[in-house]
Coordinates of C-alpha atoms and ligand atoms in Angstrom, one line a residue:
M126 CA -27.9 -62.5 2.1
T127 CA -31.4 -63.8 1.9
K128 CA -33.7 -61.5 0.0
P129 CA -36.9 -60.4 1.6
R130 CA -40.0 -62.3 0.4
L131 CA -42.4 -60.0 -1.5
W132 CA -45.9 -60.6 -2.8
I133 CA -47.1 -58.4 -5.7
T134 CA -50.8 -58.7 -5.8
R135 CA -51.4 -57.5 -9.4
R136 CA -49.8 -57.5 -12.8
L137 CA -47.6 -54.3 -12.6
S138 CA -45.5 -52.9 -15.4
D139 CA -42.7 -55.1 -16.9
A140 CA -40.0 -52.8 -15.7
T141 CA -41.4 -52.9 -12.2
L142 CA -41.7 -56.7 -12.1
E143 CA -38.1 -57.1 -13.5
R144 CA -36.7 -54.8 -10.9
A145 CA -38.7 -56.6 -8.1
A146 CA -37.5 -60.0 -9.3
R147 CA -33.9 -58.8 -9.3
D148 CA -34.0 -57.5 -5.7
Y149 CA -36.6 -59.6 -3.9
D150 CA -37.7 -63.2 -3.5
V151 CA -40.9 -62.3 -5.3
V152 CA -44.2 -64.0 -6.1
I153 CA -46.4 -62.2 -8.6
N154 CA -50.1 -62.7 -9.0
H155 CA -50.0 -63.2 -12.8
D156 CA -53.8 -64.0 -12.7
D157 CA -54.2 -60.3 -12.0
T158 CA -57.3 -60.8 -9.8
P159 CA -57.8 -58.6 -6.8
G160 CA -56.5 -60.1 -3.6
T161 CA -59.3 -61.3 -1.3
A162 CA -59.2 -60.8 2.5
D163 CA -58.3 -64.5 2.9
Q164 CA -55.5 -64.2 0.4
L165 CA -54.0 -61.2 2.1
I166 CA -54.2 -62.9 5.5
A167 CA -52.6 -66.1 4.2
A168 CA -49.9 -64.1 2.4
S169 CA -49.0 -62.2 5.6
A170 CA -47.6 -65.5 7.0
E171 CA -45.5 -66.2 4.0
F172 CA -44.2 -62.8 3.0
D173 CA -42.2 -60.0 4.7
A174 CA -43.8 -57.4 2.4
I175 CA -46.9 -57.0 0.2
L176 CA -47.0 -54.6 -2.8
P177 CA -50.8 -54.1 -3.4
C178 CA -52.9 -51.8 -5.4
H179 CA -56.1 -49.9 -4.3
S180 CA -58.0 -53.1 -5.2
E181 CA -56.8 -54.9 -2.1
H182 CA -58.6 -54.0 1.0
F183 CA -56.7 -54.0 4.3
S184 CA -59.7 -53.3 6.6
A185 CA -59.5 -53.3 10.4
E186 CA -60.8 -56.9 10.3
V187 CA -58.0 -58.0 7.9
A188 CA -55.4 -56.0 9.9
A189 CA -56.4 -57.8 13.1
R190 CA -55.7 -61.2 11.4
L191 CA -52.4 -60.4 9.7
D192 CA -49.4 -62.6 10.7
P193 CA -46.6 -60.7 12.5
R194 CA -44.2 -61.8 9.7
L195 CA -45.7 -59.0 7.4
K196 CA -43.7 -55.9 8.1
I197 CA -44.6 -53.5 5.3
I198 CA -47.4 -52.8 2.8
A199 CA -45.9 -50.7 0.0
N200 CA -48.9 -49.5 -2.0
H201 CA -48.9 -48.9 -5.7
S202 CA -51.3 -46.0 -5.4
V203 CA -51.4 -42.5 -3.9
G204 CA -54.9 -43.1 -2.4
V205 CA -54.9 -45.3 0.7
D206 CA -58.6 -45.4 1.5
H207 CA -58.4 -49.2 1.0
C208 CA -56.1 -49.4 4.1
D209 CA -57.2 -48.9 7.7
L210 CA -54.1 -47.0 8.6
P211 CA -54.7 -46.8 12.4
A212 CA -55.4 -50.6 12.5
L213 CA -52.3 -51.4 10.5
K214 CA -50.2 -49.0 12.6
A215 CA -51.5 -50.7 15.7
R216 CA -50.1 -54.0 14.3
G217 CA -46.7 -52.4 13.7
I218 CA -47.0 -52.6 9.9
T219 CA -45.4 -49.8 7.9
V220 CA -47.6 -48.5 5.1
T221 CA -46.4 -46.4 2.1
N222 CA -48.0 -44.9 -1.0
T223 CA -46.8 -43.3 -4.3
P224 CA -47.4 -39.6 -4.3
D225 CA -46.1 -37.1 -6.9
V226 CA -45.5 -39.6 -9.7
L227 CA -49.1 -39.8 -10.9
S228 CA -50.1 -36.2 -10.5
D229 CA -49.5 -35.2 -14.2
A230 CA -51.2 -38.3 -15.7
T231 CA -54.3 -37.8 -13.4
A232 CA -54.4 -34.1 -14.2
E233 CA -54.3 -34.9 -17.9
L234 CA -57.2 -37.2 -17.6
A235 CA -59.2 -34.6 -15.6
M236 CA -58.6 -32.2 -18.5
L237 CA -59.9 -34.8 -20.9
L238 CA -63.0 -35.4 -18.8
M239 CA -63.6 -31.7 -18.4
L240 CA -63.3 -31.0 -22.1
G241 CA -65.3 -34.1 -23.0
A242 CA -68.1 -33.3 -20.6
A243 CA -68.2 -29.6 -21.6
R244 CA -68.4 -30.3 -25.3
G245 CA -70.7 -33.4 -25.3
A246 CA -68.2 -36.0 -26.3
V247 CA -70.4 -39.0 -25.5
A248 CA -73.4 -37.7 -27.6
G249 CA -71.1 -36.4 -30.4
D250 CA -69.2 -39.7 -30.7
R251 CA -72.4 -41.7 -30.7
I252 CA -74.1 -39.5 -33.4
V253 CA -71.1 -39.9 -35.8
R254 CA -70.4 -43.6 -35.0
S255 CA -74.0 -44.6 -35.4
G256 CA -74.4 -42.9 -38.8
A257 CA -77.1 -40.6 -37.3
W258 CA -75.1 -37.5 -38.3
D259 CA -77.3 -36.2 -41.1
S260 CA -77.5 -32.5 -40.6
W261 CA -75.6 -29.5 -39.2
S262 CA -76.9 -26.2 -37.8
P263 CA -75.4 -23.4 -35.7
A264 CA -77.5 -24.6 -32.8
F265 CA -76.2 -28.2 -33.1
M266 CA -74.2 -29.5 -30.0
V267 CA -73.5 -26.2 -28.5
G268 CA -71.3 -26.7 -25.4
K269 CA -69.6 -24.8 -22.7
Q270 CA -66.3 -23.0 -23.2
L271 CA -63.4 -23.3 -20.7
G272 CA -61.6 -20.1 -21.7
G273 CA -62.5 -17.2 -19.3
A274 CA -64.7 -19.5 -17.1
R275 CA -64.2 -20.0 -13.4
L276 CA -62.7 -23.3 -12.3
G277 CA -63.2 -24.5 -8.7
I278 CA -60.8 -27.1 -7.4
I279 CA -61.5 -28.9 -4.1
G280 CA -58.1 -30.1 -2.8
M281 CA -55.0 -28.3 -3.9
G282 CA -52.5 -31.1 -3.2
R283 CA -50.2 -32.3 -5.9
V284 CA -52.9 -33.4 -8.4
G285 CA -55.0 -30.3 -7.8
R286 CA -52.0 -28.1 -8.5
A287 CA -51.0 -30.0 -11.6
F288 CA -54.6 -29.7 -12.9
A289 CA -54.6 -26.0 -12.1
A290 CA -51.4 -25.6 -14.1
K291 CA -53.0 -27.2 -17.1
A292 CA -56.2 -25.2 -16.7
R293 CA -54.2 -22.0 -16.7
G294 CA -53.1 -22.9 -20.2
F295 CA -56.8 -22.8 -21.2
E296 CA -57.1 -19.3 -19.7
M297 CA -59.5 -20.4 -16.9
E298 CA -59.8 -18.3 -13.7
I299 CA -58.7 -20.7 -10.9
H300 CA -60.4 -20.8 -7.5
Y301 CA -59.8 -23.4 -4.8
F302 CA -60.8 -24.8 -1.4
N303 CA -58.1 -26.5 0.6
R304 CA -57.5 -27.3 4.3
S305 CA -55.0 -24.5 4.3
E306 CA -54.3 -21.6 2.0
L307 CA -51.3 -22.1 -0.4
S308 CA -48.3 -19.8 -0.4
P309 CA -48.2 -17.4 -3.3
D310 CA -45.6 -19.3 -5.2
Q311 CA -47.8 -22.4 -5.0
A312 CA -51.1 -20.7 -5.7
H313 CA -49.9 -18.9 -8.9
G314 CA -52.8 -16.4 -8.5
A315 CA -55.5 -19.0 -7.7
I316 CA -58.1 -17.5 -5.4
Y317 CA -58.6 -19.2 -2.1
H318 CA -62.0 -19.9 -0.5
S319 CA -62.1 -20.8 3.2
T320 CA -65.3 -22.9 2.8
V321 CA -66.5 -25.4 0.1
E322 CA -69.8 -23.5 0.0
S323 CA -68.0 -20.2 -1.0
L324 CA -66.1 -22.0 -3.7
L325 CA -69.1 -23.8 -5.2
G326 CA -70.9 -20.4 -5.7
V327 CA -68.3 -19.4 -8.3
A328 CA -67.5 -22.9 -9.9
D329 CA -68.7 -22.8 -13.5
F330 CA -66.5 -25.9 -13.6
L331 CA -65.7 -28.0 -10.5
S332 CA -63.0 -30.6 -10.2
L333 CA -62.5 -32.8 -7.1
H334 CA -58.9 -33.7 -6.0
C335 CA -59.2 -34.5 -2.3
P336 CA -58.8 -37.9 -0.6
A337 CA -61.7 -40.1 0.4
T338 CA -62.1 -40.0 4.2
P339 CA -65.1 -40.3 6.5
E340 CA -65.3 -36.4 6.3
T341 CA -65.4 -36.2 2.5
T342 CA -67.9 -39.0 1.9
D343 CA -70.7 -37.6 -0.2
L344 CA -69.0 -34.2 -0.1
M345 CA -71.1 -33.3 -3.2
N346 CA -74.6 -33.9 -2.0
T347 CA -78.0 -32.4 -3.0
A348 CA -77.5 -29.2 -1.0
R349 CA -74.0 -28.6 -2.4
F350 CA -74.9 -29.3 -6.0
G351 CA -77.6 -26.7 -5.5
L352 CA -74.9 -24.0 -4.7
L353 CA -73.2 -24.4 -8.1
P354 CA -73.9 -21.9 -10.9
Q355 CA -76.7 -23.1 -13.2
G356 CA -75.2 -25.4 -15.9
A357 CA -71.9 -26.2 -14.1
V358 CA -69.7 -29.0 -15.2
V359 CA -68.4 -31.4 -12.5
V360 CA -65.3 -33.6 -12.8
N361 CA -64.1 -36.4 -10.5
T362 CA -60.8 -38.2 -10.8
A363 CA -60.3 -38.6 -7.1
R364 CA -62.6 -41.2 -5.5
G365 CA -66.3 -42.2 -6.1
A366 CA -67.0 -41.8 -2.4
L367 CA -66.9 -38.0 -2.8
I368 CA -70.1 -37.8 -4.8
D369 CA -73.7 -38.7 -3.9
E370 CA -74.5 -40.3 -7.2
D371 CA -78.3 -40.0 -6.8
A372 CA -77.9 -36.3 -6.1
L373 CA -75.7 -35.9 -9.2
M374 CA -78.3 -37.5 -11.4
A375 CA -81.0 -35.2 -9.9
A376 CA -78.7 -32.2 -10.5
L377 CA -78.3 -33.3 -14.2
D378 CA -82.0 -33.8 -14.5
S379 CA -82.8 -30.3 -13.3
G380 CA -80.0 -28.7 -15.4
Q381 CA -78.2 -27.4 -12.3
V382 CA -75.3 -29.5 -13.6
A383 CA -75.0 -29.5 -17.3
A384 CA -72.5 -32.4 -17.6
A385 CA -70.1 -34.5 -15.6
G386 CA -66.8 -36.2 -16.3
L387 CA -66.1 -39.2 -14.0
D388 CA -63.2 -41.6 -13.7
C389 CA -64.3 -42.8 -10.2
F390 CA -67.5 -44.4 -9.0
K391 CA -69.0 -45.6 -5.7
T392 CA -68.9 -49.1 -7.0
E393 CA -65.7 -50.2 -8.7
P394 CA -65.3 -52.1 -10.9
G395 CA -68.6 -51.7 -12.7
G396 CA -69.7 -48.1 -12.0
N397 CA -73.3 -47.0 -11.6
P398 CA -75.7 -48.7 -14.2
A399 CA -78.1 -45.8 -13.9
F400 CA -75.4 -43.5 -15.4
V401 CA -75.8 -45.3 -18.7
G402 CA -79.0 -43.3 -19.4
Y403 CA -77.0 -40.0 -19.2
D404 CA -75.3 -38.8 -22.4
T405 CA -74.2 -35.9 -20.3
I406 CA -71.9 -38.1 -18.2
F407 CA -68.5 -38.7 -19.9
M408 CA -67.2 -41.8 -18.0
L409 CA -63.9 -43.7 -17.9
P410 CA -63.0 -46.8 -15.8
H411 CA -60.6 -45.4 -13.1
I412 CA -57.6 -44.9 -15.5
G413 CA -56.3 -41.6 -14.2
S414 CA -52.8 -42.9 -13.6
A415 CA -52.8 -45.4 -16.4
T416 CA -50.0 -44.3 -18.7
T417 CA -46.9 -46.4 -19.4
K418 CA -44.6 -43.7 -18.0
T419 CA -46.7 -43.3 -14.8
R420 CA -47.2 -47.0 -14.2
D421 CA -43.4 -47.5 -14.3
A422 CA -42.9 -44.5 -12.0
M423 CA -45.5 -45.8 -9.5
G424 CA -43.9 -49.3 -9.5
F425 CA -40.5 -47.8 -9.0
R426 CA -41.6 -45.5 -6.2
A427 CA -43.2 -48.5 -4.3
L428 CA -40.0 -50.4 -4.8
D429 CA -37.9 -47.4 -3.6
N430 CA -40.0 -47.5 -0.4
L431 CA -39.4 -51.2 0.1
D432 CA -35.6 -50.8 -0.6
A433 CA -35.4 -48.1 2.0
F434 CA -37.3 -50.1 4.6
F435 CA -35.2 -53.2 4.1
A436 CA -32.0 -51.1 4.2
G437 CA -33.1 -50.1 7.7
E438 CA -34.1 -46.5 6.6
A439 CA -37.4 -44.6 6.9
P440 CA -39.2 -45.0 3.6
R441 CA -39.8 -41.7 1.9
D442 CA -43.5 -42.2 1.6
A443 CA -44.2 -43.8 5.0
L444 CA -47.7 -42.7 6.2
Ligands
DGY161 C1 -54.3 -44.0 -6.9 O1 -53.1 -44.1 -7.0 O2 -54.9 -43.8 -5.8 C2 -55.1 -44.2 -8.1 O3 -56.5 -44.1 -7.9 C3 -54.8 -45.6 -8.7 O4 -54.9 -46.6 -7.8

């Protein structure tokens, strides 16, 4: 039987590429450059399936120009804000993502960012590394302690809950806002807030775990930063679109926000050049899910979805 033709847009894990090569007539973009709109459109005429990352943008304009040969886009990501889902659905294209498998890795990175921001990791590292560490005093680099503090989580999906589980180990009091209240066995004592505003009022630490949608664009704006307790710490491992970056810098300047830990930016790759002037921002380059274990799991989950589709079954993660 002829194998379906599959285009893999980026250099995925070795285990993923080996399995894909075994089961599909696969072409891999070994250059590892993000697929352009023209490349996606051209590929749609040559391949039955595309396995992209969040770096490939299937906008409404691209969707309208895809060849009918393309049947499925099996994303190697949980976030799908790079895909215009209604436009792809209108073209009869199945779209899948990779939930669950990256929750732990992303929650671990959020913990790193929260701790690093709270304890001045950027400034501390620079002082030691540059040889400028020439004194010590009890008032030197005094940070903010997690234990006993209130943590506000916006979005209690899989990643939000994984993060809450880790934060419980640090003896934080967990509060959350979510579209709906969790059942007691999922909430594990976390306190529900029916509005973002109510949550912000108690969030000594705030971590964002909701998807980027038109409704959540600039979710954290000037007014909302102003509702946080003075000296709050803000963490974002979800999407850069959630934060008004100018408003964040103003909140850091005023001291309303003491520090931020960011893995996501409005502009990626690259980030916000103005953030470089802020030692109080601990930044990483969108690597929340970047562990060997999770990269394999994401690749395998995307392939599981393709296998189901081409076996005539509904893929587990069809959106
Ligand atoms: C995701 O899966 O959405 C991560 O941001 C990596 O793409």
